[in-house]
CSV table of C-alpha atoms in Angstrom, one decimal:
chain,number,residue,atom,x,y,z
A,936,MET,CA,17.6,-8.2,9.8
A,937,ASN,CA,19.4,-5.2,11.4
A,938,ARG,CA,19.3,-2.3,9.1
A,939,PRO,CA,21.2,1.1,9.3
A,940,THR,CA,19.3,4.3,10.0
A,941,PHE,CA,17.0,5.5,7.2
A,942,ARG,CA,18.2,8.6,5.5
A,943,PRO,CA,15.7,10.5,3.3
A,944,GLU,CA,18.5,12.1,1.3
A,945,GLN,CA,19.2,8.7,-0.3
A,946,ALA,CA,18.7,9.8,-3.9
A,947,ARG,CA,21.4,12.6,-3.4
A,948,ILE,CA,23.8,10.2,-1.8
A,949,ILE,CA,23.5,7.8,-4.7
A,950,ALA,CA,23.8,10.5,-7.3
A,951,GLU,CA,26.9,12.0,-5.8
A,952,ALA,CA,28.6,8.6,-5.2
A,953,PHE,CA,27.8,7.4,-8.7
A,954,ALA,CA,29.1,10.6,-10.2
A,955,ALA,CA,32.3,10.5,-8.1
A,956,HIS,CA,32.9,6.9,-9.3
A,957,GLY,CA,31.9,7.6,-12.9
A,958,VAL,CA,29.0,5.2,-12.9
A,959,ASP,CA,26.8,5.2,-16.0
A,960,TYR,CA,23.3,5.3,-14.6
A,961,LEU,CA,19.8,6.8,-14.7
A,962,PHE,CA,17.2,7.1,-12.1
A,963,ILE,CA,14.1,5.3,-13.2
A,964,GLY,CA,10.8,4.0,-11.6
A,965,LYS,CA,8.8,6.0,-9.2
A,966,SER,CA,12.0,7.5,-7.6
A,967,GLY,CA,12.9,9.0,-11.0
A,968,ALA,CA,9.4,10.5,-11.4
A,969,ILE,CA,9.6,11.9,-7.9
A,970,LEU,CA,12.8,13.7,-8.7
A,971,LEU,CA,11.0,15.2,-11.6
A,972,GLY,CA,8.2,16.4,-9.3
A,973,PHE,CA,5.7,13.6,-9.2
A,974,PRO,CA,3.9,14.0,-5.9
A,975,ALA,CA,4.3,10.5,-4.4
A,976,LEU,CA,6.3,8.5,-1.9
A,977,THR,CA,8.6,5.6,-2.5
A,978,GLN,CA,10.6,3.3,-0.4
A,979,ASP,CA,13.6,2.5,-2.6
A,980,VAL,CA,15.8,4.0,-5.2
A,981,ASP,CA,15.6,2.4,-8.7
A,982,VAL,CA,18.6,2.9,-10.9
A,983,PHE,CA,19.0,1.8,-14.5
A,984,VAL,CA,22.7,1.0,-14.9
A,985,ALA,CA,24.7,0.3,-18.0
A,986,ARG,CA,25.7,-3.4,-18.2
A,987,SER,CA,29.5,-3.8,-18.4
A,988,PRO,CA,32.1,-5.3,-16.0
A,989,ALA,CA,33.8,-2.0,-15.7
A,990,ASN,CA,30.6,-0.1,-14.8
A,991,GLY,CA,29.8,-3.0,-12.4
A,992,ARG,CA,33.1,-2.4,-10.6
A,993,ARG,CA,32.3,1.3,-10.4
A,994,ILE,CA,28.9,0.5,-9.0
A,995,VAL,CA,30.4,-1.7,-6.3
A,996,ALA,CA,32.9,1.0,-5.3
A,997,ALA,CA,30.2,3.7,-5.2
A,998,LEU,CA,27.9,1.5,-3.0
A,999,ARG,CA,30.7,0.7,-0.6
A,1000,ALA,CA,31.6,4.4,-0.3
A,1001,SER,CA,27.9,5.2,0.5
A,1002,GLY,CA,27.8,2.7,3.4
A,1003,PHE,CA,26.5,-0.5,1.7
A,1004,GLU,CA,27.9,-3.9,2.6
A,1005,VAL,CA,28.8,-5.6,-0.6
A,1006,ASP,CA,30.1,-9.1,-0.1
A,1007,SER,CA,31.9,-11.0,-2.8
A,1008,GLU,CA,28.8,-12.9,-4.0
A,1009,LEU,CA,26.9,-9.7,-4.4
A,1010,GLU,CA,30.0,-8.0,-6.0
A,1011,GLN,CA,30.0,-10.8,-8.6
A,1012,ALA,CA,26.3,-10.5,-9.3
A,1013,ILE,CA,26.7,-6.7,-10.0
A,1014,ILE,CA,29.8,-7.1,-12.1
A,1015,ALA,CA,28.1,-9.8,-14.1
A,1016,GLY,CA,25.2,-7.4,-14.7
A,1017,LYS,CA,22.3,-9.7,-13.7
A,1018,ASP,CA,19.1,-8.2,-14.9
A,1019,PHE,CA,17.8,-7.2,-11.5
A,1020,VAL,CA,19.7,-6.8,-8.2
A,1021,GLN,CA,17.9,-5.7,-5.0
A,1022,ILE,CA,20.1,-4.4,-2.2
A,1023,LYS,CA,19.1,-3.8,1.3
A,1024,THR,CA,22.5,-3.8,3.1
A,1025,GLY,CA,22.9,0.0,3.2
A,1026,PRO,CA,21.3,3.1,4.7
A,1027,PHE,CA,18.4,2.7,2.3
A,1028,ASP,CA,17.2,0.2,-0.4
A,1029,VAL,CA,18.5,0.3,-3.9
A,1030,ASP,CA,17.4,-1.7,-6.9
A,1031,LEU,CA,19.9,-2.0,-9.7
A,1032,VAL,CA,18.1,-2.7,-12.9
A,1033,PHE,CA,20.2,-3.7,-15.9
A,1034,ALA,CA,17.4,-4.5,-18.2
A,1035,PRO,CA,14.1,-2.7,-17.3
A,1036,ASP,CA,11.0,-3.8,-19.0
A,1037,GLY,CA,9.9,-1.6,-21.9
A,1038,ILE,CA,13.3,0.1,-22.5
A,1039,ALA,CA,15.4,-1.4,-25.2
A,1040,SER,CA,18.9,-0.1,-24.4
A,1041,PHE,CA,20.7,1.9,-21.9
A,1042,ALA,CA,22.3,4.0,-24.6
A,1043,GLY,CA,19.0,5.0,-26.1
A,1044,ALA,CA,17.6,5.8,-22.7
A,1045,LYS,CA,20.6,7.8,-21.8
A,1046,ALA,CA,20.3,9.8,-25.0
A,1047,ARG,CA,16.7,10.7,-24.0
A,1048,ALA,CA,17.5,11.3,-20.3
A,1049,LEU,CA,17.5,14.5,-18.4
A,1050,GLU,CA,20.1,15.9,-16.0
A,1051,ILE,CA,18.7,18.1,-13.2
A,1052,ASP,CA,20.7,19.4,-10.3
A,1053,GLY,CA,23.2,16.7,-10.7
A,1054,PHE,CA,20.7,13.9,-11.0
A,1055,ARG,CA,20.6,11.8,-14.2
A,1056,ILE,CA,17.0,10.8,-14.7
A,1057,ALA,CA,15.3,8.7,-17.4
A,1058,ASN,CA,12.9,10.5,-19.6
A,1059,LEU,CA,9.4,10.5,-18.0
A,1060,ARG,CA,8.0,8.7,-21.0
A,1061,ASP,CA,10.5,5.9,-20.7
A,1062,ILE,CA,9.6,5.7,-17.0
A,1063,ILE,CA,6.0,5.3,-17.9
A,1064,ALA,CA,6.8,2.8,-20.7
A,1065,SER,CA,8.7,0.7,-18.2
A,1066,LYS,CA,5.9,0.7,-15.7
A,1067,ARG,CA,3.3,-0.2,-18.4
A,1068,SER,CA,5.5,-3.1,-19.6
A,1069,SER,CA,6.0,-4.6,-16.2
A,1070,GLY,CA,2.3,-5.4,-16.1
A,1071,ARG,CA,2.3,-5.5,-12.3
A,1072,GLU,CA,-0.8,-4.4,-10.3
A,1073,LYS,CA,1.0,-1.7,-8.4
A,1074,ASP,CA,2.6,-0.2,-11.6
A,1075,LEU,CA,-0.6,-0.2,-13.4
A,1076,LEU,CA,-2.3,1.6,-10.5
A,1077,ASP,CA,0.4,4.3,-10.8
A,1078,LEU,CA,-0.1,4.8,-14.6
A,1079,GLU,CA,-3.2,7.0,-14.4
A,1080,TYR,CA,-1.3,9.3,-12.1
A,1081,LEU,CA,1.9,9.2,-14.0
A,1082,GLU,CA,0.2,10.0,-17.3
A,1083,ARG,CA,-1.5,13.1,-15.9
A,1084,PHE,CA,1.7,14.1,-14.2
A,1085,ARG,CA,3.5,13.8,-17.6
A,1086,GLU,CA,0.9,16.0,-19.2
A,1087,GLU,CA,1.4,18.7,-16.6
A,1088,TYR,CA,5.2,18.2,-16.8
A,1089,GLU,CA,5.3,18.7,-20.6
A,1090,LYS,CA,3.2,21.8,-20.4
A,1091,LEU,CA,6.0,23.3,-18.3
A,1092,HIS,CA,8.9,21.7,-20.1
A,1093,SER,CA,8.6,21.9,-23.8
A,1094,PRO,CA,9.2,20.2,-26.3
A,1095,ALA,CA,7.3,17.2,-25.2
A,1096,LEU,CA,9.3,14.2,-24.3
A,1097,ARG,CA,9.6,11.2,-26.6
A,1098,SER,CA,10.1,7.6,-25.4
A,1099,ALA,CA,11.7,4.7,-27.4
A,1100,ALA,CA,8.1,3.5,-28.1
A,1101,ASP,CA,7.1,6.9,-29.6
A,1102,ILE,CA,10.2,6.9,-31.8
A,1103,ALA,CA,9.5,3.4,-33.0
A,1104,ALA,CA,5.9,4.3,-33.7
A,1105,GLU,CA,7.0,7.3,-35.8
A,1106,ARG,CA,9.4,5.2,-37.8
A,1107,SER,CA,6.7,2.7,-38.5
A,1108,ARG,CA,4.1,5.2,-39.8
A,1109,PRO,CA,4.0,6.0,-43.6
A,1110,LEU,CA,5.7,9.2,-44.6
A,1111,GLY,CA,3.4,12.2,-44.4
A,1112,SER,CA,0.9,10.6,-42.0
A,1113,GLN,CA,-0.1,12.2,-38.7
A,1114,ASP,CA,0.6,11.1,-35.3
A,1115,PRO,CA,-2.9,9.7,-34.1
A,1116,LYS,CA,-2.2,11.1,-30.7
A,1117,SER,CA,-1.8,14.7,-32.0
B,1443,MET,CA,-7.9,12.6,-21.0
B,1444,SER,CA,-9.1,15.7,-22.8
B,1445,GLU,CA,-12.7,15.3,-21.5
B,1446,ILE,CA,-13.7,17.2,-18.3
B,1447,GLU,CA,-12.1,15.3,-15.4
B,1448,ASP,CA,-13.6,14.9,-12.0
B,1449,GLN,CA,-12.5,17.2,-9.2
B,1450,GLY,CA,-10.2,14.6,-7.8
B,1451,TRP,CA,-8.1,14.5,-10.9
B,1452,GLN,CA,-8.1,18.3,-11.2
B,1453,ASP,CA,-6.8,18.5,-7.6
B,1454,PHE,CA,-4.1,16.0,-8.5
B,1455,ARG,CA,-3.0,18.1,-11.5
B,1456,GLU,CA,-2.8,21.1,-9.1
B,1457,GLN,CA,-0.7,19.1,-6.8
B,1458,CYS,CA,1.6,18.1,-9.6
B,1459,ARG,CA,2.0,21.8,-10.6
B,1460,ARG,CA,2.8,22.8,-7.0
B,1461,GLN,CA,5.3,19.9,-6.5
B,1462,MET,CA,7.2,20.8,-9.7
B,1463,GLN,CA,7.7,24.3,-8.3
B,1464,ARG,CA,9.2,22.9,-5.1
B,1465,PRO,CA,13.1,22.6,-4.9
B,1466,MET,CA,14.7,19.3,-5.5
B,1467,GLU,CA,15.8,19.0,-1.8
B,1468,ASN,CA,12.1,19.1,-0.7
B,1469,ARG,CA,11.1,16.5,-3.3
B,1470,ILE,CA,13.8,14.2,-1.9
B,1471,ARG,CA,13.1,14.9,1.7
B,1472,PHE,CA,9.4,14.2,1.5
B,1473,GLY,CA,9.5,11.7,-1.3
B,1474,PHE,CA,11.3,8.9,0.2
B,1475,CYS,CA,10.2,6.8,3.2
B,1476,ARG,CA,10.8,3.5,4.8
B,1477,LEU,CA,7.9,1.1,4.8
B,1478,TYR,CA,8.6,-2.6,5.8
B,1479,LYS,CA,7.5,-5.0,3.1
B,1480,PRO,CA,7.2,-8.6,4.3
B,1481,VAL,CA,9.3,-11.2,2.6
B,1482,LEU,CA,10.7,-8.6,0.1
B,1483,ASP,CA,12.7,-6.9,2.9
B,1484,ASP,CA,13.7,-10.0,4.7
B,1485,ALA,CA,16.9,-10.7,2.8
B,1486,PRO,CA,20.0,-8.5,2.5
B,1487,TRP,CA,20.1,-8.8,-1.2
B,1488,ARG,CA,18.8,-10.8,-4.1
B,1489,ALA,CA,19.9,-11.0,-7.7
B,1490,PHE,CA,18.0,-12.4,-10.7
B,1491,GLU,CA,19.4,-13.5,-14.0
B,1492,THR,CA,16.4,-12.1,-15.9
B,1493,MET,CA,13.4,-9.8,-15.2
B,1494,SER,CA,11.1,-12.7,-15.9
B,1495,GLU,CA,12.8,-14.7,-13.2
B,1496,TYR,CA,12.3,-11.8,-10.8
B,1497,ARG,CA,8.6,-11.4,-11.8
B,1498,ALA,CA,8.1,-15.2,-11.2
B,1499,TRP,CA,9.8,-14.9,-7.8
B,1500,CYS,CA,7.5,-12.0,-6.8
B,1501,SER,CA,4.4,-13.9,-7.9
B,1502,ALA,CA,5.3,-17.0,-6.1
B,1503,ASN,CA,6.6,-15.5,-2.9
B,1504,LEU,CA,5.2,-12.1,-2.1
B,1505,PRO,CA,1.9,-11.4,-0.5
B,1506,ALA,CA,-0.8,-10.4,-3.1
B,1507,TYR,CA,-1.5,-7.2,-1.3
B,1508,LEU,CA,1.9,-5.8,-2.1
B,1509,GLY,CA,0.8,-5.5,-5.8
B,1510,PHE,CA,3.8,-7.1,-7.3
B,1511,ARG,CA,1.9,-9.8,-9.1
B,1512,PRO,CA,0.8,-9.5,-12.7
B,1513,ALA,CA,-2.5,-7.5,-13.1
B,1514,PRO,CA,-5.4,-9.4,-14.4
B,1515,LYS,CA,-5.8,-9.1,-18.2
């Protein structure tokens, strides 16, 4: 398969194109963690995108503007919001994730997300929760590193982040009881 | 993780602290690479109705060494 020249500034290209087209999205996965300062390498850009036909059309327009070939079948898959769409027809690889493991809703993740230098990035705790829920070998190997990175991140950026799982656990505890992790 | 960690983890934490001080452009420039993954990279695109369908496809089609299969319980 012929592929266009690799461009390391891929995260910036996606962020700018998605912003220009009004796409509702968050960086997740290892690419999101790298943007927050996780010292690692990744091949592709993982984006959690809101599932709606209108957002799907905006994604298609943004990808085309970034140099991706989007044929009509791929366009329909994106507009339909299939859970996972993997695209390799552009200057770099993009995974569109409409329903990541371990994150209940886009709206909740967006409310907990961070915006740094024009990048919308999922909360690190949500990124970790998603990796943990996937159960894949490669994700579980990353977890020990990501948890230590989160500890260092939260020392520099207070207050500590909270994931959907943390919030659900707080709600399920009896009033007045302590967080077992604290 | 409150117990004393081995030197490798302490070094990793130092690396995290250094990386967080670096500008976003450097994180991007040195954080993304191209690495060919057999089978996975051999189609222009794929779409899966559900994440479980995607996970099943990975288990059935990708080489084990790529790490996309479920970890043993």
